[in-house]
Short mmCIF file of C-alpha atoms in Angstrom, two decimals:
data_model
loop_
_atom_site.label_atom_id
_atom_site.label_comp_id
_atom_site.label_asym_id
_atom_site.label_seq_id
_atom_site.Cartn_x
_atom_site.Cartn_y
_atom_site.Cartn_z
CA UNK E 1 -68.29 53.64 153.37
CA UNK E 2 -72.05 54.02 152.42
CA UNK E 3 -73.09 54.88 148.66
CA UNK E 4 -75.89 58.02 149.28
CA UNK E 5 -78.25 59.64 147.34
CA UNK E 6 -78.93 63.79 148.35
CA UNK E 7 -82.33 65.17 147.23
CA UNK E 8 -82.20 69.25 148.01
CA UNK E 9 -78.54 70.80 147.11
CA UNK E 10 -79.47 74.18 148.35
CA UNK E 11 -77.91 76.29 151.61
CA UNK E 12 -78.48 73.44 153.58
CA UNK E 13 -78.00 70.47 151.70
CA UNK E 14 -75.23 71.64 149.80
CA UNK E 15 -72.75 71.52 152.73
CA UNK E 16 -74.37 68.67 154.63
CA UNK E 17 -73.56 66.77 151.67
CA UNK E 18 -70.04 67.90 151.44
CA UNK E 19 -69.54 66.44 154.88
CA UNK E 20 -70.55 63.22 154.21
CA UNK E 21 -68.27 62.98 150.74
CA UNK E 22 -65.45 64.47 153.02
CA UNK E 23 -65.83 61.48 155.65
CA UNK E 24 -65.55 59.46 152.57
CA UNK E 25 -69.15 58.55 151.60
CA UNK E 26 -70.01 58.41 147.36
CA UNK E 27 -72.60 60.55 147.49
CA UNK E 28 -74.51 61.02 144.28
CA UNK E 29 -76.88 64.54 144.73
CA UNK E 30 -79.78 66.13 142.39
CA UNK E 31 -81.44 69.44 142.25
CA UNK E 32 -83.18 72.09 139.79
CA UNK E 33 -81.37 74.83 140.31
CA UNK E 34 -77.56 75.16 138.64
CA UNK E 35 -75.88 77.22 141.18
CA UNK E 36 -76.67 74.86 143.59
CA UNK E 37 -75.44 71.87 141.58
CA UNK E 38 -72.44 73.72 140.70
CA UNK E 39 -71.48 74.29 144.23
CA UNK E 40 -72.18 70.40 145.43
CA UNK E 41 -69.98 69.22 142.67
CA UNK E 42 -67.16 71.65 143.77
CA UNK E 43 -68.05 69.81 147.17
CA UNK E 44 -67.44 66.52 146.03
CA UNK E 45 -70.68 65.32 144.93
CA UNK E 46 -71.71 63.34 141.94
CA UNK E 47 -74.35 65.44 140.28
CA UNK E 48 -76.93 63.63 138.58
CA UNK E 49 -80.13 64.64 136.64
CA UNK E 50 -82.75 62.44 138.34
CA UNK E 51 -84.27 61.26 141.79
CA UNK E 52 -83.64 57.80 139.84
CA UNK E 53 -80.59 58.34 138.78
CA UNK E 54 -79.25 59.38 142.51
CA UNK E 55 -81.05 56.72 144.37
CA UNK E 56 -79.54 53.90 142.26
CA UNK E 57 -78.25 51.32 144.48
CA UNK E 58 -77.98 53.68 147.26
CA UNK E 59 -77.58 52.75 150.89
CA UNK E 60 -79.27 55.92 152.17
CA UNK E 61 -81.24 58.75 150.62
CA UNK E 62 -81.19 62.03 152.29
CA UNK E 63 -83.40 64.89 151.50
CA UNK E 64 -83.59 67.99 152.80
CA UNK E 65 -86.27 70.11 150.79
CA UNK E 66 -88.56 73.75 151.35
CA UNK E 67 -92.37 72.53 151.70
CA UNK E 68 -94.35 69.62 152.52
CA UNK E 69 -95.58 69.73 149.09
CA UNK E 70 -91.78 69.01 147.68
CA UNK E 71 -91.05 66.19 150.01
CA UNK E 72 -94.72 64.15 149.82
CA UNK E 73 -93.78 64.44 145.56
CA UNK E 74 -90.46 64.15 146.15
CA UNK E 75 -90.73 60.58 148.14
CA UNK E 76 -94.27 59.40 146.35
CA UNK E 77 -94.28 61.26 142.89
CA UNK E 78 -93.73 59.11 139.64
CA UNK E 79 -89.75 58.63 139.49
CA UNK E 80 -89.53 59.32 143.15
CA UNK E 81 -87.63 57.62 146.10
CA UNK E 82 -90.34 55.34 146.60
CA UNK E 83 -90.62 54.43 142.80
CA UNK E 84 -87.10 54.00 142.27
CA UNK E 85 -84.93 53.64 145.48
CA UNK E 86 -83.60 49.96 146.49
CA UNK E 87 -85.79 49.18 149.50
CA UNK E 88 -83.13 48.42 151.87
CA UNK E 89 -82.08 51.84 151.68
CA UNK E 90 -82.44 53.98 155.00
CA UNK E 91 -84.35 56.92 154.20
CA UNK E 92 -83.84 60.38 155.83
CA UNK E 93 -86.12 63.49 155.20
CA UNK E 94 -83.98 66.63 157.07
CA UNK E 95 -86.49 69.17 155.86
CA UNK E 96 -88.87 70.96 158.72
CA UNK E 97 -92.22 69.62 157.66
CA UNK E 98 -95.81 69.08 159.48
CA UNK E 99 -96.57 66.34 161.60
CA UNK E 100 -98.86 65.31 158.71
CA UNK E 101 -96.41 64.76 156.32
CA UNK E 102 -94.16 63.39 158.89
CA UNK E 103 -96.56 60.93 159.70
CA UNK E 104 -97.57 60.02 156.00
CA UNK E 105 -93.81 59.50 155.18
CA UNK E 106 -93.46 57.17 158.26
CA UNK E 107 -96.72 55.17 157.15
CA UNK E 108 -95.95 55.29 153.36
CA UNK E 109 -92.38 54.15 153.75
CA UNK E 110 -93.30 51.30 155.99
CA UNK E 111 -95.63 50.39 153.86
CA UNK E 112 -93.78 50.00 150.52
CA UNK E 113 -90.87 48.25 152.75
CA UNK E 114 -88.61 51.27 153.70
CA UNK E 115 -87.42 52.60 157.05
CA UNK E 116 -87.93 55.90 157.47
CA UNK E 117 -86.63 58.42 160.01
CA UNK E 118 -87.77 61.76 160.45
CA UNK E 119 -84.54 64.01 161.02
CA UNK E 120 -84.71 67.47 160.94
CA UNK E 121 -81.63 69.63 162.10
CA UNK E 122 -81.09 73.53 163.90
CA UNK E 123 -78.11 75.17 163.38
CA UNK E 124 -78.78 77.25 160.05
CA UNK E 125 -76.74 77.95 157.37
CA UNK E 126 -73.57 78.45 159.66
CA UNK E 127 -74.33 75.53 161.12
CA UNK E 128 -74.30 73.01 157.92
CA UNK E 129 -71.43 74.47 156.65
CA UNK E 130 -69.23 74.28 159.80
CA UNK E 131 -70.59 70.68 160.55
CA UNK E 132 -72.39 71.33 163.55
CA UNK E 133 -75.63 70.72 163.17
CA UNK E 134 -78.26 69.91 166.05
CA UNK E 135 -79.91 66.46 164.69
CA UNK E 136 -83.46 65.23 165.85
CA UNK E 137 -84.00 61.43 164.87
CA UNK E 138 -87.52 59.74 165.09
CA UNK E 139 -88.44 56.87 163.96
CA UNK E 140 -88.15 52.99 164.80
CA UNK E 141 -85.13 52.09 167.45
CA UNK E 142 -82.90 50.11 164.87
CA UNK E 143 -83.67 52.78 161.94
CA UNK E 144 -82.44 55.58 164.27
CA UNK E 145 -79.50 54.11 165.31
CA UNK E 146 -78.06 53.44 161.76
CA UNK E 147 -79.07 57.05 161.03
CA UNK E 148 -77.52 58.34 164.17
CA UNK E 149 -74.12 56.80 162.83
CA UNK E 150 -74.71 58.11 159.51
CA UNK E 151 -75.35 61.75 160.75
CA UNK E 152 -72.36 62.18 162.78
CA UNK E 153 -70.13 64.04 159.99
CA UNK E 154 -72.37 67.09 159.89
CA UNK E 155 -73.38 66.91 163.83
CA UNK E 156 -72.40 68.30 166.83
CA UNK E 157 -75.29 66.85 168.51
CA UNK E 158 -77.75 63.93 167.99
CA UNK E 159 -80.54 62.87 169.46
CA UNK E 160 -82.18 59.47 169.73
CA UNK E 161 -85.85 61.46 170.62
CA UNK E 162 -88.07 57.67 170.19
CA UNK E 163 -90.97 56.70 167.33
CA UNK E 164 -91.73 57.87 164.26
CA UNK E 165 -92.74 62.16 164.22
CA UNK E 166 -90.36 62.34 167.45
CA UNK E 167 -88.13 64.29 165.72
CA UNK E 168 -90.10 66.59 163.63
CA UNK E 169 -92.42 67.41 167.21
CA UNK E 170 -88.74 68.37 168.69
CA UNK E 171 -87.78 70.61 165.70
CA UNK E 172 -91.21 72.75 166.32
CA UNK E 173 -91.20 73.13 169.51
CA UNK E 174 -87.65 74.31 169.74
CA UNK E 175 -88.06 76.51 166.94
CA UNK E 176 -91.52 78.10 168.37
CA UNK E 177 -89.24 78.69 171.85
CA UNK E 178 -86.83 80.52 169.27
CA UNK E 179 -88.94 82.76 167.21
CA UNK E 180 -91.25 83.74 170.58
CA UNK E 181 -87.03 84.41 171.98
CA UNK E 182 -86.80 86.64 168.75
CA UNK E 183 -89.68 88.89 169.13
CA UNK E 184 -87.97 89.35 172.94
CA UNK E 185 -84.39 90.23 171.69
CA UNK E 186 -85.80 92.97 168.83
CA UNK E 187 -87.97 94.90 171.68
CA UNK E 188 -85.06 94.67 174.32
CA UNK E 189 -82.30 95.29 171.94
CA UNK E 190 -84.39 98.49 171.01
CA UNK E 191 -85.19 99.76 174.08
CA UNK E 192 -81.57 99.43 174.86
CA UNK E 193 -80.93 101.67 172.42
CA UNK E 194 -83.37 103.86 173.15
CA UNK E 195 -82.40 104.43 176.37
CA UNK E 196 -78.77 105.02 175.70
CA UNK E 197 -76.46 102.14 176.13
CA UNK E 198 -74.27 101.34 174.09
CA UNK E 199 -75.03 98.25 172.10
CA UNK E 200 -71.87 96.40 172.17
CA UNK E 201 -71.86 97.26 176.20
CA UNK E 202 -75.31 95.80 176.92
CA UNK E 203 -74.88 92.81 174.47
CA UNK E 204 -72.63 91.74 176.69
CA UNK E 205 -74.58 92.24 179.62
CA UNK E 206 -77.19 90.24 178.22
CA UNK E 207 -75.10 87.42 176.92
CA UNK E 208 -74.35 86.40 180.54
CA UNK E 209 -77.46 87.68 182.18
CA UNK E 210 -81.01 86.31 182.32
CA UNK E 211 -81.88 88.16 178.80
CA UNK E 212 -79.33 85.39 176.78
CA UNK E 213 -80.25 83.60 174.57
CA UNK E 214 -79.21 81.59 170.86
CA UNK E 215 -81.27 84.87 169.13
CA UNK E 216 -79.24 86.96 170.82
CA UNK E 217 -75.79 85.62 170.64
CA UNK E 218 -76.19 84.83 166.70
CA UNK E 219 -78.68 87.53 165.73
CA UNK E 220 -78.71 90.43 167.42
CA UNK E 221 -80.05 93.08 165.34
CA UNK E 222 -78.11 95.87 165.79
CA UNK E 223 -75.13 95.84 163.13
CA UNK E 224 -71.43 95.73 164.50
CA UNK E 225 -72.19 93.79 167.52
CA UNK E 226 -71.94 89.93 166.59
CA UNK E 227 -70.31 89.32 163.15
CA UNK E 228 -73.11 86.64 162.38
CA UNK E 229 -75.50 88.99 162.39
CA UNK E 230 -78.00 89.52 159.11
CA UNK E 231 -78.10 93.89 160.71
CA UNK E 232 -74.66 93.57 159.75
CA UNK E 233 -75.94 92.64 155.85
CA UNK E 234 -78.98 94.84 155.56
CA UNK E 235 -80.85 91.78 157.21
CA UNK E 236 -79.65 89.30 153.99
CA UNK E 237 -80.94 86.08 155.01
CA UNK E 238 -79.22 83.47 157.22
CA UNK E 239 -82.81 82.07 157.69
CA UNK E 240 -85.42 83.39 155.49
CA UNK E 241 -89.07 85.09 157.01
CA UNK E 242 -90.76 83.11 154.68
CA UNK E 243 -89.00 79.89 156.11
CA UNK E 244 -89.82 81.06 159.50
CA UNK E 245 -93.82 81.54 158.85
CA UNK E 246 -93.61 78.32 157.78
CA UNK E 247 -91.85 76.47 160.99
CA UNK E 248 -93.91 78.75 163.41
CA UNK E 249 -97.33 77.93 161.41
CA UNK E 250 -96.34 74.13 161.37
CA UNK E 251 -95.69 74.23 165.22
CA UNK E 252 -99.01 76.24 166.06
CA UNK E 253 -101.31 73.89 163.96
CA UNK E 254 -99.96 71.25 166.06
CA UNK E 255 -100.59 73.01 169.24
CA UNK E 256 -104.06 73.73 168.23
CA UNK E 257 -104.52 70.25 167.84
CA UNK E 258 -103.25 69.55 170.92
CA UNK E 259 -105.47 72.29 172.39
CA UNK E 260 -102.59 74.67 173.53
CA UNK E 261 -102.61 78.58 173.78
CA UNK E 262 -99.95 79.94 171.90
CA UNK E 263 -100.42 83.70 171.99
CA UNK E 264 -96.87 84.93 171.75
CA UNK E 265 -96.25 82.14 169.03
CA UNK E 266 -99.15 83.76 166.99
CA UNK E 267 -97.55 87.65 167.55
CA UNK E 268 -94.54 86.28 165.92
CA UNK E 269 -96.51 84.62 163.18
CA UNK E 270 -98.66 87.59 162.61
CA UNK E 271 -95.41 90.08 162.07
CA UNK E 272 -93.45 87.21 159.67
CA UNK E 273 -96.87 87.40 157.67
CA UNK E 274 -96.52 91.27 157.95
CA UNK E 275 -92.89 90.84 157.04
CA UNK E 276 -94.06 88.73 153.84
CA UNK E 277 -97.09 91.05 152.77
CA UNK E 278 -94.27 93.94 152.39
CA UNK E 279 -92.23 92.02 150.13
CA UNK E 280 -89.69 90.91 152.58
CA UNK E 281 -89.86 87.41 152.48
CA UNK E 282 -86.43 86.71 151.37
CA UNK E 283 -84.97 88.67 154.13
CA UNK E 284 -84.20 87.85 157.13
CA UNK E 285 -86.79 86.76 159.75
CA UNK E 286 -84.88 89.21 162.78
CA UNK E 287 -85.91 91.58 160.27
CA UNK E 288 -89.09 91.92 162.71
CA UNK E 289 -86.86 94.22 164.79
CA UNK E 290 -88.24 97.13 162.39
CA UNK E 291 -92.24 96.95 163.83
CA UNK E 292 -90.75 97.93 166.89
CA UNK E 293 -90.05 101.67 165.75
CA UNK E 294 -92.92 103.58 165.22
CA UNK E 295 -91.67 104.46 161.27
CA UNK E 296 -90.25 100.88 160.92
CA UNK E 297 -86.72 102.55 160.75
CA UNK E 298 -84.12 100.62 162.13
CA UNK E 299 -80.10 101.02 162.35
CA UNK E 300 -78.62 98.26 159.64
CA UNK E 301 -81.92 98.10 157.28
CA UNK E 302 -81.79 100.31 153.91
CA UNK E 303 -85.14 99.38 152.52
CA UNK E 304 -83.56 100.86 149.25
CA UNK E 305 -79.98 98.89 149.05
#
């Protein structure tokens, strides 16, 4: 069993790194906030009070943070993984990030001596803590097959996707082909609705017609029709807006580089930014449903509660 250092306790890391204690890893985490310390150690994890302190003689450091600002301090800052980790260690950054930063972790790491693979997950919150995560691994072919093994205990699928930024160009693009799926499921679910079927009744039309989709079978936003639905929770976050601007505006910049037209991709942006601007970043990002009625009222949303 490995010895492994967790950088990022939070919704995601917190149960990834229970997994890896429960397949019997040591697994030493760190993190500012207390409530999310407090609910890794109840996991299993050794909670420690520095990047230093976790990477100590560790086999692998995982970290799975919010912005590309966090992880680029986080892996070069003074006392960070760079500084202080063992240099055989395997390093694996699970946070959604820019190709930039991908690529300047990749170059960084090799430079100083590490391996590095870029290995960002889907599957949310439900997905971490039921230990079915989607992993993407890029990175070199050895280095991605020692993190493939070490992934399995909070997988239900990995993927061996080739080079360094592999994985991280995978994570955009599917999550720009879910968000454009999103703004589709609010208007249809709506005009469902206003039409007069009955939502559980065309929900499951939909889920086995051409109109399915992930969206639609986690989120559908209409409350009472699929229990892992935020509608169901006044829209209560299973993945943030504010998270989702920043996925979709990581995967347009790199299809603007790559010359690609992305209008759909840039509606969705544009109504997350919307979302954001009305002080509704914290909510969930299916809360777009609400710009399709013409007073933003939507069943399931209290703007008030």
């Amino acid at each position: 069993m490995a010895t492994i250092a967790w950088i990022g306790l939070g919704n995601m890391g917190g149960p990834m790194s229970g997994h890896l204690v429960a397949a019997g890893h040591e697994v030493r985490g760190v993190d500012p906030v207390p409530a999310a310390r407090e609910a890794a150690a109840e996991r299993g994890v050794i909670v420690v009070a520095s990047v230093a302190e976790a990477v100590a003689g560790a086999d692998a450091v995982f970290t799975s943070l919010p912005r590309n600002e966090h992880v680029r301090e986080v892996y070069g800052g003074e006392g960070g993984i760079w500084a202080t980790a063992p240099s055989a260690a395997l390093l694996l950054d699970t946070s959604t990030v820019d190709v930039a930063t991908s690529t300047f972790c990749h170059e960084a790491s090799a430079d100083r001596g590490f391996r590095f693979v870029d290995s960002p997950v889907s599957g949310g919150i439900a997905g971490a803590e039921a230990g079915t995560l989607t992993f993407m691994l890029g990175g070199g072919a050895a280095a991605v097959r020692e993190a493939a093994a070490l992934v399995k205990p909070m997988a239900g699928h990995v993927f061996e996707l080739g080079g360094p930024t592999m994985g991280i160009a995978a994570k955009l693009a599917n999550n720009l082909m879910l968000f454009v799926s999103l703004l589709g499921l609010a208007e249809g679910s709506q005009l469902a609705a206003e039409l007069g079927l009955d939502a559980e009744t065309f929900w499951k039309v939909a889920s086995v017609s051409s109109g399915d989709s992930w969206p639609l079978r986690t989120w559908y936003p209409v409350p009472g029709v699929v229990p892992t639905s935020p509608a169901n929770r006044n829209f209560d976050a299973t993945f943030t807006t504010v998270l989702a601007e920043k996925d979709l505006s990581f995967a347009l910049a790199a299809g603007e580089e790559a010359g690609l037209r992305m209008p759909a991709a840039r509606i969705a942006l544009e109504q997350f930014g919307q979302l954001i601007e009305e002080g509704y970043g914290g909510k969930d990002c299916s809360l777009i449903v609400k710009y399709t009625a013409p007073d933003g009222r939507i069943a399931g949303f209290d703007p008030e509660a």
